[in-house]
PDB file of C-alpha atoms in Angstrom:
ATOM      1  CA  MET A  78      71.461 -21.279 -17.116  1.00 69.00           C
ATOM      2  CA  ASN A  79      71.630 -19.141 -20.250  1.00 74.00           C
ATOM      3  CA  PRO A  80      75.095 -17.945 -21.349  1.00 74.00           C
ATOM      4  CA  GLY A  81      74.381 -14.297 -20.547  1.00 77.00           C
ATOM      5  CA  THR A  82      73.365 -15.024 -16.978  1.00 85.00           C
ATOM      6  CA  ALA A  83      76.296 -17.421 -16.535  1.00 89.00           C
ATOM      7  CA  ALA A  84      78.706 -14.709 -17.696  1.00 90.00           C
ATOM      8  CA  VAL A  85      77.231 -12.192 -15.260  1.00 92.00           C
ATOM      9  CA  PHE A  86      77.415 -14.678 -12.392  1.00 94.00           C
ATOM     10  CA  ALA A  87      81.069 -15.433 -13.180  1.00 96.00           C
ATOM     11  CA  THR A  88      81.788 -11.711 -13.107  1.00 96.00           C
ATOM     12  CA  LEU A  89      80.010 -11.347  -9.765  1.00 96.00           C
ATOM     13  CA  GLU A  90      82.112 -14.162  -8.331  1.00 97.00           C
ATOM     14  CA  SER A  91      85.270 -12.364  -9.459  1.00 98.00           C
ATOM     15  CA  ILE A  92      84.029  -9.206  -7.771  1.00 98.00           C
ATOM     16  CA  GLY A  93      83.390 -11.171  -4.591  1.00 98.00           C
ATOM     17  CA  ARG A  94      86.947 -12.476  -4.530  1.00 98.00           C
ATOM     18  CA  GLU A  95      88.313  -8.955  -4.874  1.00 98.00           C
ATOM     19  CA  LEU A  96      86.052  -7.570  -2.160  1.00 98.00           C
ATOM     20  CA  ARG A  97      87.234 -10.293   0.202  1.00 98.00           C
ATOM     21  CA  ARG A  98      90.854  -9.462  -0.587  1.00 98.00           C
ATOM     22  CA  ASN A  99      90.120  -5.835   0.293  1.00 98.00           C
ATOM     23  CA  GLU A 100      87.939  -6.469   3.355  1.00 98.00           C
ATOM     24  CA  GLN A 101      90.508  -5.211   5.863  1.00 98.00           C
ATOM     25  CA  TYR A 102      91.419  -2.211   3.701  1.00 98.00           C
ATOM     26  CA  LEU A 103      87.771  -1.166   3.472  1.00 97.00           C
ATOM     27  CA  CYS A 104      87.395  -1.508   7.235  1.00 97.00           C
ATOM     28  CA  GLU A 105      90.447   0.695   7.733  1.00 96.00           C
ATOM     29  CA  LEU A 106      88.997   3.349   5.427  1.00 95.00           C
ATOM     30  CA  ASP A 107      85.719   3.217   7.308  1.00 93.00           C
ATOM     31  CA  ALA A 108      87.420   3.409  10.697  1.00 92.00           C
ATOM     32  CA  ALA A 109      88.718   6.855   9.773  1.00 89.00           C
ATOM     33  CA  VAL A 110      85.222   8.245   9.154  1.00 85.00           C
ATOM     34  CA  GLY A 111      82.708   5.760  10.545  1.00 82.00           C
ATOM     35  CA  ASP A 112      82.403   2.640  12.653  1.00 85.00           C
ATOM     36  CA  GLY A 113      85.044   0.602  10.844  1.00 92.00           C
ATOM     37  CA  ASP A 114      82.912  -2.302   9.653  1.00 93.00           C
ATOM     38  CA  HIS A 115      82.327  -1.474   5.992  1.00 94.00           C
ATOM     39  CA  GLY A 116      84.570  -4.248   4.697  1.00 96.00           C
ATOM     40  CA  VAL A 117      82.959  -6.879   6.901  1.00 96.00           C
ATOM     41  CA  THR A 118      79.485  -5.673   5.983  1.00 95.00           C
ATOM     42  CA  ILE A 119      79.958  -5.610   2.235  1.00 96.00           C
ATOM     43  CA  VAL A 120      81.563  -9.060   2.258  1.00 97.00           C
ATOM     44  CA  ARG A 121      78.587 -10.356   4.237  1.00 96.00           C
ATOM     45  CA  CYS A 122      76.289  -8.846   1.610  1.00 96.00           C
ATOM     46  CA  TRP A 123      78.264 -10.522  -1.166  1.00 97.00           C
ATOM     47  CA  ASP A 124      78.205 -13.854   0.640  1.00 96.00           C
ATOM     48  CA  ALA A 125      74.399 -13.644   0.702  1.00 95.00           C
ATOM     49  CA  LEU A 126      74.347 -12.711  -2.971  1.00 96.00           C
ATOM     50  CA  GLU A 127      76.487 -15.688  -3.967  1.00 96.00           C
ATOM     51  CA  ARG A 128      74.413 -18.112  -1.905  1.00 95.00           C
ATOM     52  CA  ARG A 129      71.288 -16.931  -3.710  1.00 95.00           C
ATOM     53  CA  MET A 130      72.929 -17.488  -7.119  1.00 94.00           C
ATOM     54  CA  ASN A 131      72.394 -21.226  -6.774  1.00 89.00           C
ATOM     55  CA  GLU A 132      68.662 -20.678  -6.331  1.00 92.00           C
ATOM     56  CA  VAL A 133      68.038 -18.427  -9.350  1.00 92.00           C
ATOM     57  CA  GLU A 134      69.919 -20.198 -12.135  1.00 84.00           C
ATOM     58  CA  GLY A 135      66.783 -20.828 -14.187  1.00 85.00           C
ATOM     59  CA  LYS A 136      65.489 -17.258 -14.065  1.00 88.00           C
ATOM     60  CA  SER A 137      65.950 -14.475 -16.591  1.00 88.00           C
ATOM     61  CA  LEU A 138      68.857 -12.143 -15.924  1.00 87.00           C
ATOM     62  CA  ALA A 139      66.516  -9.365 -14.773  1.00 89.00           C
ATOM     63  CA  ASP A 140      64.679 -11.663 -12.368  1.00 91.00           C
ATOM     64  CA  ALA A 141      67.924 -13.223 -11.149  1.00 92.00           C
ATOM     65  CA  LEU A 142      69.490  -9.844 -10.370  1.00 93.00           C
ATOM     66  CA  ALA A 143      66.317  -8.765  -8.596  1.00 92.00           C
ATOM     67  CA  GLU A 144      66.486 -11.862  -6.398  1.00 94.00           C
ATOM     68  CA  LEU A 145      70.166 -11.248  -5.695  1.00 95.00           C
ATOM     69  CA  GLY A 146      69.343  -7.690  -4.720  1.00 94.00           C
ATOM     70  CA  LYS A 147      66.625  -8.861  -2.340  1.00 95.00           C
ATOM     71  CA  ALA A 148      69.089 -11.271  -0.738  1.00 95.00           C
ATOM     72  CA  VAL A 149      71.502  -8.405  -0.137  1.00 95.00           C
ATOM     73  CA  VAL A 150      68.794  -6.168   1.342  1.00 93.00           C
ATOM     74  CA  ALA A 151      67.729  -9.001   3.651  1.00 93.00           C
ATOM     75  CA  THR A 152      71.189  -9.133   5.252  1.00 90.00           C
ATOM     76  CA  GLY A 153      70.518  -5.787   6.933  1.00 77.00           C
ATOM     77  CA  GLY A 154      74.022  -4.713   6.073  1.00 68.00           C
ATOM     78  CA  GLY A 155      73.966  -1.293   7.744  1.00 77.00           C
ATOM     79  CA  ALA A 156      73.651   1.506   5.205  1.00 82.00           C
ATOM     80  CA  ILE A 157      75.386  -0.298   2.345  1.00 90.00           C
ATOM     81  CA  GLY A 158      73.139  -3.383   2.297  1.00 91.00           C
ATOM     82  CA  PRO A 159      69.887  -1.669   1.258  1.00 92.00           C
ATOM     83  CA  LEU A 160      71.735   0.615  -1.158  1.00 92.00           C
ATOM     84  CA  LEU A 161      73.650  -2.215  -2.819  1.00 93.00           C
ATOM     85  CA  GLY A 162      70.579  -4.425  -2.958  1.00 94.00           C
ATOM     86  CA  THR A 163      68.491  -1.659  -4.514  1.00 93.00           C
ATOM     87  CA  ALA A 164      71.226  -1.074  -7.083  1.00 92.00           C
ATOM     88  CA  PHE A 165      71.034  -4.729  -8.152  1.00 93.00           C
ATOM     89  CA  ILE A 166      67.248  -4.719  -8.360  1.00 92.00           C
ATOM     90  CA  GLU A 167      67.121  -1.560 -10.479  1.00 92.00           C
ATOM     91  CA  ALA A 168      70.088  -2.581 -12.636  1.00 90.00           C
ATOM     92  CA  GLY A 169      68.520  -5.923 -13.460  1.00 86.00           C
ATOM     93  CA  THR A 170      65.251  -4.346 -14.536  1.00 85.00           C
ATOM     94  CA  ALA A 171      66.965  -1.767 -16.728  1.00 85.00           C
ATOM     95  CA  ALA A 172      69.470  -4.144 -18.320  1.00 75.00           C
ATOM     96  CA  GLY A 173      66.639  -6.095 -19.920  1.00 68.00           C
ATOM     97  CA  ASP A 174      65.645  -3.046 -21.953  1.00 60.00           C
ATOM     98  CA  ALA A 175      68.673  -3.094 -24.265  1.00 58.00           C
ATOM     99  CA  SER A 176      69.731  -5.681 -26.812  1.00 65.00           C
ATOM    100  CA  ALA A 177      73.375  -4.620 -27.216  1.00 80.00           C
ATOM    101  CA  PRO A 178      75.509  -5.899 -24.305  1.00 86.00           C
ATOM    102  CA  ALA A 179      77.485  -2.652 -23.995  1.00 91.00           C
ATOM    103  CA  HIS A 180      74.289  -0.645 -23.694  1.00 91.00           C
ATOM    104  CA  ARG A 181      72.974  -3.074 -21.086  1.00 90.00           C
ATOM    105  CA  ILE A 182      75.973  -2.156 -18.949  1.00 94.00           C
ATOM    106  CA  VAL A 183      75.198   1.542 -19.344  1.00 94.00           C
ATOM    107  CA  LEU A 184      71.531   1.128 -18.499  1.00 93.00           C
ATOM    108  CA  ALA A 185      72.389  -1.046 -15.513  1.00 93.00           C
ATOM    109  CA  LEU A 186      74.834   1.517 -14.114  1.00 95.00           C
ATOM    110  CA  ARG A 187      72.438   4.406 -14.651  1.00 95.00           C
ATOM    111  CA  ALA A 188      69.595   2.507 -13.029  1.00 94.00           C
ATOM    112  CA  ALA A 189      71.830   1.503 -10.125  1.00 94.00           C
ATOM    113  CA  GLU A 190      72.768   5.151  -9.656  1.00 95.00           C
ATOM    114  CA  GLU A 191      69.131   6.238  -9.671  1.00 94.00           C
ATOM    115  CA  GLY A 192      68.180   3.445  -7.289  1.00 92.00           C
ATOM    116  CA  VAL A 193      70.896   4.422  -4.825  1.00 92.00           C
ATOM    117  CA  HIS A 194      69.909   8.084  -5.081  1.00 91.00           C
ATOM    118  CA  SER A 195      66.231   7.322  -4.494  1.00 89.00           C
ATOM    119  CA  ARG A 196      66.931   5.010  -1.577  1.00 88.00           C
ATOM    120  CA  GLY A 197      69.590   7.052   0.169  1.00 80.00           C
ATOM    121  CA  ARG A 198      68.580  10.590  -0.880  1.00 84.00           C
ATOM    122  CA  ALA A 199      72.225  11.556  -1.325  1.00 88.00           C
ATOM    123  CA  GLN A 200      73.422  13.723  -4.192  1.00 91.00           C
ATOM    124  CA  VAL A 201      76.578  13.601  -6.267  1.00 95.00           C
ATOM    125  CA  GLY A 202      79.123  15.621  -4.300  1.00 93.00           C
ATOM    126  CA  ASP A 203      77.854  14.494  -0.891  1.00 93.00           C
ATOM    127  CA  ARG A 204      80.837  12.150  -0.503  1.00 94.00           C
ATOM    128  CA  THR A 205      79.090   8.809  -0.951  1.00 93.00           C
ATOM    129  CA  LEU A 206      79.252   5.865  -3.325  1.00 95.00           C
ATOM    130  CA  LEU A 207      77.360   8.032  -5.827  1.00 96.00           C
ATOM    131  CA  ASP A 208      80.581   9.952  -6.361  1.00 97.00           C
ATOM    132  CA  ALA A 209      82.035   6.804  -7.911  1.00 98.00           C
ATOM    133  CA  LEU A 210      78.854   5.401  -9.440  1.00 97.00           C
ATOM    134  CA  HIS A 211      77.789   8.559 -11.283  1.00 98.00           C
ATOM    135  CA  PRO A 212      81.067   9.145 -13.165  1.00 98.00           C
ATOM    136  CA  ALA A 213      81.214   5.413 -13.886  1.00 98.00           C
ATOM    137  CA  ALA A 214      77.808   5.523 -15.559  1.00 98.00           C
ATOM    138  CA  GLU A 215      78.769   8.633 -17.526  1.00 98.00           C
ATOM    139  CA  ALA A 216      82.053   7.121 -18.710  1.00 99.00           C
ATOM    140  CA  ALA A 217      80.362   3.864 -19.663  1.00 98.00           C
ATOM    141  CA  GLY A 218      77.788   5.775 -21.687  1.00 97.00           C
ATOM    142  CA  ALA A 219      80.472   7.687 -23.569  1.00 98.00           C
ATOM    143  CA  ALA A 220      82.409   4.497 -24.297  1.00 98.00           C
ATOM    144  CA  ALA A 221      79.306   2.678 -25.520  1.00 96.00           C
ATOM    145  CA  ARG A 222      78.339   5.561 -27.807  1.00 96.00           C
ATOM    146  CA  ALA A 223      81.850   5.438 -29.257  1.00 97.00           C
ATOM    147  CA  GLY A 224      81.294   1.803 -30.187  1.00 96.00           C
ATOM    148  CA  HIS A 225      83.638   0.215 -27.670  1.00 96.00           C
ATOM    149  CA  THR A 226      83.395  -3.404 -26.559  1.00 95.00           C
ATOM    150  CA  VAL A 227      81.774  -4.495 -23.303  1.00 94.00           C
ATOM    151  CA  SER A 228      85.211  -4.979 -21.756  1.00 95.00           C
ATOM    152  CA  GLU A 229      86.261  -1.475 -22.795  1.00 97.00           C
ATOM    153  CA  VAL A 230      82.997   0.029 -21.538  1.00 98.00           C
ATOM    154  CA  VAL A 231      83.440  -1.551 -18.108  1.00 98.00           C
ATOM    155  CA  SER A 232      87.110  -0.554 -18.033  1.00 98.00           C
ATOM    156  CA  ALA A 233      86.140   3.063 -18.710  1.00 99.00           C
ATOM    157  CA  ALA A 234      83.571   2.857 -15.932  1.00 98.00           C
ATOM    158  CA  ALA A 235      86.156   1.413 -13.546  1.00 99.00           C
ATOM    159  CA  GLN A 236      88.674   4.168 -14.247  1.00 99.00           C
ATOM    160  CA  ALA A 237      86.031   6.839 -13.726  1.00 99.00           C
ATOM    161  CA  ALA A 238      84.907   5.197 -10.484  1.00 99.00           C
ATOM    162  CA  GLU A 239      88.487   5.065  -9.216  1.00 99.00           C
ATOM    163  CA  ASP A 240      88.972   8.741 -10.023  1.00 99.00           C
ATOM    164  CA  GLY A 241      85.660   9.553  -8.367  1.00 99.00           C
ATOM    165  CA  ALA A 242      86.544   7.587  -5.244  1.00 98.00           C
ATOM    166  CA  THR A 243      89.890   9.359  -5.003  1.00 98.00           C
ATOM    167  CA  GLY A 244      88.076  12.675  -5.299  1.00 98.00           C
ATOM    168  CA  THR A 245      85.936  11.976  -2.237  1.00 96.00           C
ATOM    169  CA  ALA A 246      88.979  12.634  -0.054  1.00 96.00           C
ATOM    170  CA  LYS A 247      88.587  16.312  -0.971  1.00 95.00           C
ATOM    171  CA  MET A 248      84.857  16.465  -0.182  1.00 93.00           C
ATOM    172  CA  ILE A 249      83.058  17.421   2.999  1.00 87.00           C
ATOM    173  CA  ALA A 250      80.530  14.687   3.725  1.00 82.00           C
ATOM    174  CA  ARG A 251      76.856  15.626   3.662  1.00 81.00           C
ATOM    175  CA  ALA A 252      75.432  12.144   4.145  1.00 76.00           C
ATOM    176  CA  GLY A 253      76.080   9.127   6.347  1.00 70.00           C
ATOM    177  CA  ARG A 254      78.141   8.902   9.524  1.00 69.00           C
ATOM    178  CA  ALA A 255      80.984  10.905   8.002  1.00 72.00           C
ATOM    179  CA  ALA A 256      78.693  13.957   7.794  1.00 73.00           C
ATOM    180  CA  ARG A 257      79.075  14.370  11.549  1.00 76.00           C
ATOM    181  CA  MET A 258      82.825  14.789  11.148  1.00 74.00           C
ATOM    182  CA  GLY A 259      82.683  17.804   8.863  1.00 73.00           C
ATOM    183  CA  GLU A 260      86.145  18.840   7.704  1.00 80.00           C
ATOM    184  CA  GLN A 261      87.761  16.132   9.834  1.00 77.00           C
ATOM    185  CA  ALA A 262      86.846  13.640   7.104  1.00 78.00           C
ATOM    186  CA  LEU A 263      88.942  15.504   4.545  1.00 89.00           C
ATOM    187  CA  GLY A 264      91.874  13.452   3.341  1.00 91.00           C
ATOM    188  CA  HIS A 265      90.008  10.159   3.726  1.00 92.00           C
ATOM    189  CA  MET A 266      88.265   8.449   0.817  1.00 96.00           C
ATOM    190  CA  ASP A 267      84.675   7.353   1.214  1.00 94.00           C
ATOM    191  CA  PRO A 268      84.636   3.562   1.709  1.00 95.00           C
ATOM    192  CA  GLY A 269      81.394   3.152  -0.241  1.00 94.00           C
ATOM    193  CA  ALA A 270      82.864   4.933  -3.247  1.00 97.00           C
ATOM    194  CA  VAL A 271      86.027   2.841  -2.976  1.00 98.00           C
ATOM    195  CA  SER A 272      83.894  -0.309  -2.873  1.00 98.00           C
ATOM    196  CA  VAL A 273      82.206   0.679  -6.131  1.00 98.00           C
ATOM    197  CA  ALA A 274      85.608   1.272  -7.707  1.00 98.00           C
ATOM    198  CA  ILE A 275      86.857  -2.121  -6.509  1.00 99.00           C
ATOM    199  CA  MET A 276      83.770  -3.853  -7.906  1.00 98.00           C
ATOM    200  CA  LEU A 277      84.050  -2.239 -11.313  1.00 98.00           C
ATOM    201  CA  ARG A 278      87.807  -2.795 -11.573  1.00 99.00           C
ATOM    202  CA  ALA A 279      87.315  -6.466 -10.682  1.00 98.00           C
ATOM    203  CA  ALA A 280      84.608  -6.726 -13.341  1.00 98.00           C
ATOM    204  CA  ALA A 281      86.808  -5.003 -15.909  1.00 98.00           C
ATOM    205  CA  ASP A 282      89.764  -7.282 -15.153  1.00 98.00           C
ATOM    206  CA  HIS A 283      87.547 -10.363 -15.366  1.00 97.00           C
ATOM    207  CA  LEU A 284      86.118  -9.337 -18.729  1.00 96.00           C
ATOM    208  CA  ARG A 285      89.528  -8.408 -20.114  1.00 93.00           C
ATOM    209  CA  ASN A 286      91.005 -11.734 -19.045  1.00 93.00           C
ATOM    210  CA  ARG A 287      88.073 -13.581 -20.578  1.00 86.00           C
ATOM    211  CA  ALA A 288      88.544 -11.679 -23.838  1.00 80.00           C
ATOM    212  CA  VAL A 289      92.267 -12.490 -23.883  1.00 76.00           C
ATOM    213  CA  ALA A 290      91.532 -16.156 -23.200  1.00 73.00           C
ATOM    214  CA  GLY A 291      89.047 -16.155 -26.065  1.00 67.00           C
ATOM    215  CA  ASP A 292      91.633 -14.672 -28.416  1.00 50.00           C
ATOM    216  CA  HIS A 293      94.130 -17.371 -27.441  1.00 44.00           C
ATOM    217  CA  GLU A 294      91.573 -20.107 -28.021  1.00 41.00           C
ATOM    218  CA  SER A 295      90.568 -18.830 -31.464  1.00 35.00           C
TER     219      SER A 295
END
């Protein structure tokens, strides 16, 4: 496995651990606005993703991410499975178009956003995971243009995603099961948006810890 792919896989494993730690929390969020299984579903998707990692070690990063995305889609995974899988497929394709690692992150996030939008037909402001993913992509782009490191770019994306997820509690849902609740969903964060924030924060923490470890070793 090439070093770039190995680094991405290690990050994905860190994300998986954090999603599992938050499985019950995500289910509780979903229970307030949906059927209460979001945490279980997204962990099942991640389990499928990690199982497929062992089968794609020799592939390019773009091809590997595409295969991981297909594995997620194949789980069924309610609404989140196809959206998450599509995000991986599109992100992998786009990330291969940039040579600078920080810009690969930006392209991957933007492509993931577009993939989710195309698949789910939701818009920013509809109270979905796009309300975390869109600001994350924008913040990552600004950080990359400012010359920040990969770790700093992902950290900026994570903070923006967290702010975006928090903001969904003030939105009236226009997509998904929560749309049927109207104003009754106010005060509750969208579990999909929170999942995106958890993923990006886990990635940011992993990259920061790796950078600190590298500094200590040098």
